[in-house]
mmCIF file of C-alpha atoms in Angstrom:
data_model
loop_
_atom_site.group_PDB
_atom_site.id
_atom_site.type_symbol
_atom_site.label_atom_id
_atom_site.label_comp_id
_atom_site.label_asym_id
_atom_site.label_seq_id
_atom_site.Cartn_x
_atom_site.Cartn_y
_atom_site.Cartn_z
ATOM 1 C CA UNK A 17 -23.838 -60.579 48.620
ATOM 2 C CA UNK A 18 -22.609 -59.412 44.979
ATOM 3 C CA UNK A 19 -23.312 -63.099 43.875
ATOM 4 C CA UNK A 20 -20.997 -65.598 42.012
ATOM 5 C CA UNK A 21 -18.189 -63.715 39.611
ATOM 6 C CA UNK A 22 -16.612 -65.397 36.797
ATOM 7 C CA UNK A 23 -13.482 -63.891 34.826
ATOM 8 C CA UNK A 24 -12.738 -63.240 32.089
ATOM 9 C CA UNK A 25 -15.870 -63.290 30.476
ATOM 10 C CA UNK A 26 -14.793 -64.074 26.963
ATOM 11 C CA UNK A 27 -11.562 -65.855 25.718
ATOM 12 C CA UNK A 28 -10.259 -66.442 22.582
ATOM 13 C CA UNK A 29 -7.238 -68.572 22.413
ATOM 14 C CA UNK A 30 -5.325 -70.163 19.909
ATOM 15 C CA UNK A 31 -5.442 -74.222 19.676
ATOM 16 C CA UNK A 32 -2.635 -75.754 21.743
ATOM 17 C CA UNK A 33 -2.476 -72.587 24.057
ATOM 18 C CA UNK A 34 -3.356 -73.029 28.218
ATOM 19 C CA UNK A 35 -5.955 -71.023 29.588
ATOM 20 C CA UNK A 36 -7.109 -70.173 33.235
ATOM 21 C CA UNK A 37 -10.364 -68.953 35.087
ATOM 22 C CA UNK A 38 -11.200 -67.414 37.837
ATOM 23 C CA UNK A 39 -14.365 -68.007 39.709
ATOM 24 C CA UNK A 40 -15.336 -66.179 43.173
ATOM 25 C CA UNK A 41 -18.386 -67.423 44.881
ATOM 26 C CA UNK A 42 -20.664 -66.165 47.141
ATOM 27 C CA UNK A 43 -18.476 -65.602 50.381
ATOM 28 C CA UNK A 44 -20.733 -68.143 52.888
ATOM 29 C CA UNK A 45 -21.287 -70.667 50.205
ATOM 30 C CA UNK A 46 -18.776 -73.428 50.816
ATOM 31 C CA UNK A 47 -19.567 -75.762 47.917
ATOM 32 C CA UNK A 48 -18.637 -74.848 44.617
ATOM 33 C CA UNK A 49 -19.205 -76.422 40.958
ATOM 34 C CA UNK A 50 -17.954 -75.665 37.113
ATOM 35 C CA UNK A 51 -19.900 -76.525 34.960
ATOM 36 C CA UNK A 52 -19.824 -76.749 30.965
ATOM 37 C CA UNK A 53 -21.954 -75.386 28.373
ATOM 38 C CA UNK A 54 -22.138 -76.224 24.614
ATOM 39 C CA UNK A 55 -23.991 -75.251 21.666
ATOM 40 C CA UNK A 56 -27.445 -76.010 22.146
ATOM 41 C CA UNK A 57 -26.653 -78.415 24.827
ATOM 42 C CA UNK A 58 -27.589 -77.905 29.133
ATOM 43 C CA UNK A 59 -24.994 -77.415 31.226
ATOM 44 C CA UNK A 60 -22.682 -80.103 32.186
ATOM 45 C CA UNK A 61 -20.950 -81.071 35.480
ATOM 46 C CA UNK A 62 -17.726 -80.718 35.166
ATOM 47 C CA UNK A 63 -16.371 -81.075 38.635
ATOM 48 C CA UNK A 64 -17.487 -80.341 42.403
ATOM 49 C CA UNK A 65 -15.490 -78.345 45.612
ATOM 50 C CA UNK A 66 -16.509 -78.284 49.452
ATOM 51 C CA UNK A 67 -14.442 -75.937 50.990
ATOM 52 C CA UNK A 68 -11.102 -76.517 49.305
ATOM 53 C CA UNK A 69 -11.546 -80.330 49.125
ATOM 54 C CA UNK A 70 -11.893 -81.528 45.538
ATOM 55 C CA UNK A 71 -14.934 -84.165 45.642
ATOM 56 C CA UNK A 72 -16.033 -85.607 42.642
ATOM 57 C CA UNK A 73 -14.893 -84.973 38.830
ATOM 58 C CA UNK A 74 -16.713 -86.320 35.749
ATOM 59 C CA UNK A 75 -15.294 -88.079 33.415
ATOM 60 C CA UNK A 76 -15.445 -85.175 31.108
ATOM 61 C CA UNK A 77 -12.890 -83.869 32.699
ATOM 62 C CA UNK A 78 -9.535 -84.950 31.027
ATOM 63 C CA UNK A 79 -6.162 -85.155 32.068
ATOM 64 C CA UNK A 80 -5.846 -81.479 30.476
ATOM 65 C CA UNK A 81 -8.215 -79.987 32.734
ATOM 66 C CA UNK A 82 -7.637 -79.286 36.026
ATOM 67 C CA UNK A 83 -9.390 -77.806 38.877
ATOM 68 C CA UNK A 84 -8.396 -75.868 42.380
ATOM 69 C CA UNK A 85 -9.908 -73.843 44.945
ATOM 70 C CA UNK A 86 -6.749 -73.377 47.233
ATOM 71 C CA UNK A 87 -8.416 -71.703 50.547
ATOM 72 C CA UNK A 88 -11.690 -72.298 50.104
ATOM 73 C CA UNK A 89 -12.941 -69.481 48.261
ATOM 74 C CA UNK A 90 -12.055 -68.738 44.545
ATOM 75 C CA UNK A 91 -11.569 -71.501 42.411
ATOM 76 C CA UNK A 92 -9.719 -71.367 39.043
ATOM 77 C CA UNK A 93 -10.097 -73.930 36.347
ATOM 78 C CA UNK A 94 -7.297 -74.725 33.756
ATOM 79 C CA UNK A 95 -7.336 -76.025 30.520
ATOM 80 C CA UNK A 96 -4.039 -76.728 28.787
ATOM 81 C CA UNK A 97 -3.266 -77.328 25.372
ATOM 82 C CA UNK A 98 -6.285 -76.310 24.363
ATOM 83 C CA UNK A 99 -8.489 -78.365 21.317
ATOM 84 C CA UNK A 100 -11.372 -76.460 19.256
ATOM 85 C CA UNK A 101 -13.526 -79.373 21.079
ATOM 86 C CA UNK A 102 -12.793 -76.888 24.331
ATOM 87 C CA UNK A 103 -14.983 -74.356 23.019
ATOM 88 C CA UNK A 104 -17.879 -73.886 25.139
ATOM 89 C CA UNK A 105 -19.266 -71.876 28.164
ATOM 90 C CA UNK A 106 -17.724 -72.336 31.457
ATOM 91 C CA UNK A 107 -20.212 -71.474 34.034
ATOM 92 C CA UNK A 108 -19.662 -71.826 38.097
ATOM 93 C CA UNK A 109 -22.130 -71.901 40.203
ATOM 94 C CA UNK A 110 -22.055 -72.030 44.450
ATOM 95 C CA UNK A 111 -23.819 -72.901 47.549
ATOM 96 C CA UNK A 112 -24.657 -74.022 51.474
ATOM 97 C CA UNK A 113 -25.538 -76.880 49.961
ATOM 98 C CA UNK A 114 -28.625 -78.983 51.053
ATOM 99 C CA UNK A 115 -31.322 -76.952 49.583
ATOM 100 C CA UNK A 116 -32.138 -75.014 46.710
ATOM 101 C CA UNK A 117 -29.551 -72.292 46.622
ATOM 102 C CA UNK A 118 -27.564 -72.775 43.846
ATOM 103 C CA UNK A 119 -26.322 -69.318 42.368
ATOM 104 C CA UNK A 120 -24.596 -69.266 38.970
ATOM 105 C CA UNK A 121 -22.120 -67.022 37.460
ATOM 106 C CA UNK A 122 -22.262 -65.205 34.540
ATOM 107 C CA UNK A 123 -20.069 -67.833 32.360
ATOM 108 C CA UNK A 124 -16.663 -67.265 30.560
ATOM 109 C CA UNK A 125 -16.922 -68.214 26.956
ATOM 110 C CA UNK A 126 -13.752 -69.702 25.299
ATOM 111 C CA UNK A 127 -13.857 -69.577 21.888
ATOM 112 C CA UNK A 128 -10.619 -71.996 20.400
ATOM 113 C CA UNK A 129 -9.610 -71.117 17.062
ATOM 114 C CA UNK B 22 -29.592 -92.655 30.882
ATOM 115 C CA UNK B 23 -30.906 -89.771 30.754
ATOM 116 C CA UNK B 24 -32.155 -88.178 34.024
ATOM 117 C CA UNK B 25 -33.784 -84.713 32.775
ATOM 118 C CA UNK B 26 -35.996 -85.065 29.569
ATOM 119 C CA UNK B 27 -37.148 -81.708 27.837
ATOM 120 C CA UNK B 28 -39.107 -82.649 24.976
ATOM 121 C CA UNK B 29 -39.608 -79.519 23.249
ATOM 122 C CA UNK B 30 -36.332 -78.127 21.502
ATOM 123 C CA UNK B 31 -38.738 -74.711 20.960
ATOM 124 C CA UNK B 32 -42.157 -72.849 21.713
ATOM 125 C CA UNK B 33 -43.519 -70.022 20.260
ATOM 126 C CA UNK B 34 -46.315 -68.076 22.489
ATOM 127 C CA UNK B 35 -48.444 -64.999 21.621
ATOM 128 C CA UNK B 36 -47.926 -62.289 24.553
ATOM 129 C CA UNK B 37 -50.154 -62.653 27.431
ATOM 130 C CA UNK B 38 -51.108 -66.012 27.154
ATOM 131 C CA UNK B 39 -49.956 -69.248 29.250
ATOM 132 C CA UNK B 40 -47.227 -71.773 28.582
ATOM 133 C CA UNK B 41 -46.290 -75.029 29.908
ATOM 134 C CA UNK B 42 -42.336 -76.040 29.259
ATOM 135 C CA UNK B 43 -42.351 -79.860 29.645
ATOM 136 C CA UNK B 44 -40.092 -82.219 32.393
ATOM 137 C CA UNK B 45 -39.530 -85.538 33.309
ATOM 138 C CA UNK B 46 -37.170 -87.079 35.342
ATOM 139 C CA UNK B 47 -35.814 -90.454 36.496
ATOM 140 C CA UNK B 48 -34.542 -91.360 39.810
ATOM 141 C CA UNK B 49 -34.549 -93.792 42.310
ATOM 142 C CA UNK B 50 -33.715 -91.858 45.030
ATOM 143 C CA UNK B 51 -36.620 -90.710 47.608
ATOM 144 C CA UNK B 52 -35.091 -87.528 48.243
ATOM 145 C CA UNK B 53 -34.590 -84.706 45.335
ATOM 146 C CA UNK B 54 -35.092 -81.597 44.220
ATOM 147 C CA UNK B 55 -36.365 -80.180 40.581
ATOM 148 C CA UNK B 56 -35.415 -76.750 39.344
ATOM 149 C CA UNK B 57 -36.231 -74.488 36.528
ATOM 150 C CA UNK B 58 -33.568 -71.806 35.900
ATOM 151 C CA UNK B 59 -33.709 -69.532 32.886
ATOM 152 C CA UNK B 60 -30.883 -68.595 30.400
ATOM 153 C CA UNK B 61 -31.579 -65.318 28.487
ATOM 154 C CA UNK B 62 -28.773 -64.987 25.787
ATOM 155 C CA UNK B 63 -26.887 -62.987 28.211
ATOM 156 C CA UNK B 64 -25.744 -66.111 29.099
ATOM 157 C CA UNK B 65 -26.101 -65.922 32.984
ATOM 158 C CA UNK B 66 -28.756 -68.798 34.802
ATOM 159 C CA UNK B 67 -31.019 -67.366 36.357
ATOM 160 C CA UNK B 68 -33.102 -69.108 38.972
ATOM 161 C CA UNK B 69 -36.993 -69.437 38.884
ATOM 162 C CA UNK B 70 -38.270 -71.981 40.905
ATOM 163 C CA UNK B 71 -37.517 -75.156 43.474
ATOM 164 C CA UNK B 72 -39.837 -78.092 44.148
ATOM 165 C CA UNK B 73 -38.671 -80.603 46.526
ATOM 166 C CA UNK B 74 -39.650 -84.442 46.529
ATOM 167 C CA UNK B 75 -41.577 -84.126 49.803
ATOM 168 C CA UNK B 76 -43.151 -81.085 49.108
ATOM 169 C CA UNK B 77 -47.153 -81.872 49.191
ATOM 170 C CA UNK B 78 -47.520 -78.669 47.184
ATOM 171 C CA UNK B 79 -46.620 -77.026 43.902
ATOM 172 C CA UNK B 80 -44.421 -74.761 44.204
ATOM 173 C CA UNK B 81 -45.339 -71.304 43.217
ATOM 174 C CA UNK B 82 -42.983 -68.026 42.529
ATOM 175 C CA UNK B 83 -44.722 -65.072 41.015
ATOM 176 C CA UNK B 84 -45.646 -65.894 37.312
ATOM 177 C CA UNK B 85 -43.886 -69.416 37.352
ATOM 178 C CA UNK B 86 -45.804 -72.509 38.985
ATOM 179 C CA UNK B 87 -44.459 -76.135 39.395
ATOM 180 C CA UNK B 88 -46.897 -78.707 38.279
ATOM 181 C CA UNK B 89 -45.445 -81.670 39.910
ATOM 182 C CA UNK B 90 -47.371 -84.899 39.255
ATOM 183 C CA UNK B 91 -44.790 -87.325 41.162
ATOM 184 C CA UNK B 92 -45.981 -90.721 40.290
ATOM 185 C CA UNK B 93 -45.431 -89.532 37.105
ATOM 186 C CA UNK B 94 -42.365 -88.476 37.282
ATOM 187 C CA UNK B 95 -42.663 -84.707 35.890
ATOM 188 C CA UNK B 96 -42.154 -81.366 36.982
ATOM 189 C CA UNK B 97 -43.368 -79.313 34.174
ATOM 190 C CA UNK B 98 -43.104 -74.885 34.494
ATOM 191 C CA UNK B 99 -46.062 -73.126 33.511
ATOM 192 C CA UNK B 100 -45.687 -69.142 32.655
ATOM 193 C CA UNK B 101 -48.337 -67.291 33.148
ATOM 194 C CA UNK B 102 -49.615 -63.792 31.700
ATOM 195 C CA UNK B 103 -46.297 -64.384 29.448
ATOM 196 C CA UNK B 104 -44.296 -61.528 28.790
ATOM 197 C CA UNK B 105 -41.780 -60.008 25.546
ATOM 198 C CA UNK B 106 -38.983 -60.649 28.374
ATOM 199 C CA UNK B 107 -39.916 -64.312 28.990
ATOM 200 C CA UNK B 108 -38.151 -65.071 25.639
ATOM 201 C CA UNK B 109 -35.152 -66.670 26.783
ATOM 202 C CA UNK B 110 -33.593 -71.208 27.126
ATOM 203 C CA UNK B 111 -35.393 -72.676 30.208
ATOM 204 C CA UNK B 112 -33.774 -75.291 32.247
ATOM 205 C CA UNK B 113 -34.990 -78.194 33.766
ATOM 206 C CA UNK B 114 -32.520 -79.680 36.473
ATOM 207 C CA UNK B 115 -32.377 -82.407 39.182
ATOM 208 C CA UNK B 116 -30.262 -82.373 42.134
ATOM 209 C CA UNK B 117 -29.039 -85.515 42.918
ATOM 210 C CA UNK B 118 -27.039 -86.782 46.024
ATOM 211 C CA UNK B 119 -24.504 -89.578 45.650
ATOM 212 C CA UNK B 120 -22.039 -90.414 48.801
ATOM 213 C CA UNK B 121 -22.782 -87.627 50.230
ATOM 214 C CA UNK B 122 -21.591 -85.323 47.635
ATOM 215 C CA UNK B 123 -24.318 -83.266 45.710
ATOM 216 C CA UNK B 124 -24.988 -81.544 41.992
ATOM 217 C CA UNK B 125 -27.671 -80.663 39.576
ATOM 218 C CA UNK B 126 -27.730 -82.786 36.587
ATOM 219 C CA UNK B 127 -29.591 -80.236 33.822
ATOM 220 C CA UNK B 128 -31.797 -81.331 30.562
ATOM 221 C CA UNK B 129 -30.896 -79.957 27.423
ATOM 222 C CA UNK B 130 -33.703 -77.344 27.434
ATOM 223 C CA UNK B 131 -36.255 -75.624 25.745
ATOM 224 C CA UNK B 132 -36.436 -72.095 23.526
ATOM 225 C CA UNK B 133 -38.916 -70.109 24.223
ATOM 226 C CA UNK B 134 -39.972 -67.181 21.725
ATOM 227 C CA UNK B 135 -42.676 -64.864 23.062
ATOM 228 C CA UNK B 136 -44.510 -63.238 19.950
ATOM 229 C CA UNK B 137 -45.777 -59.482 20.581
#
């Protein structure tokens, strides 16, 4: 268990620009969230994956944003044509889902100048 | 609405002593669960403690206890024997289950400064 990995960890990208990232859960956790972070703020949900099935978004997620987790495992989130509003942390998290095992990632911070 | 209230933006505690980091929450649903992660500017979550709705009693990890007064409605973390390393955002979340489909919904936290 080397817990949930997030990559990159930073980003800096100019506005307009797409960006992608990777998250890679814990390998028996089939439920898998993103989550996003601003200044100050708690996290926010962002959008939700059991196995590879895509289950619920939040309306914070815009058309620009989309979400996949093609076989189950990793998941990738991309943002395209990126706004400074975009900047924020990015955090994943996994789990069996059903009790209290939610494990987090480190976070990739995009920074949108 | 909002589901998680944290009511104190920041606390400052001498080393050593005790501190209580505030929660309430608001659901309908019988069956949830209340967590307390903490975020040290590292950035990562890290989990501290789980207390579920049915649980008759307060949870307990280590240092960190769950005061859970239910009728009330809050799930407040006390720290004891705080520590220099305690200094770090704490998290209050909720998990909440809707359709079948399940996520923690997170207040917007408190700082917490331990002074040496």
């Amino acid at each position: 268990d080397t817990g949930v990995s997030q990559d990159p960890r930073h980003k800096i990208t100019k506005r307009g620009q797409n960006v992608t990232f990777r998250c890679d859960p814990i390998s028996e956790h089939n439920r898998l969230y993103w989550y996003r972070q601003t200044l100050g703020q708690g996290p926010e949900f962002l959008t939700y994956f059991q196995n590879e099935a895509q289950l619920e978004k939040s309306r914070l997620l815009s058309d620009r944003f989309s979400a996949e987790r093609p076989k189950g495992s990793f998941s990738t989130l991309e943002i395209q044509r990126t706004e400074q509003g975009d900047s924020a942390m990015y955090l994943c998290a996994s789990s069996r889902g059903g009790g209290n095992g939610y494990t987090f990632g480190s976070g990739t911070r995009l920074t949108v100048v | 609405a909002q589901k998680i209230t944290q009511t104190q933006p920041g606390m400052f505690v001498q080393e050593k002593e005790a501190v209580t980091l505030d929660c309430t929450y608001d659901t309908s649903d019988p069956s949830y669960g209340l967590f307390w992660y903490k975020q040290p500017s590292s950035g990562e979550m890290i989990f501290l403690i789980y207390q579920g709705s049915y649980d008759q009693q307060n949870a307990t990890e280590g240092r960190y206890s769950l005061n859970f007064q239910k009728a009330r409605k809050s799930a407040n973390l006390v720290i004891s024997a705080s520590q220099l390393g305690d200094s770090a955002m704490y998290f209050c979340a909720m998990r909440e289950v809707s359709f079948g489909n399940e996520k923690l919904t997170f207040g917007t936290g408190t700082r917490l400064t331990i002074i040496p």
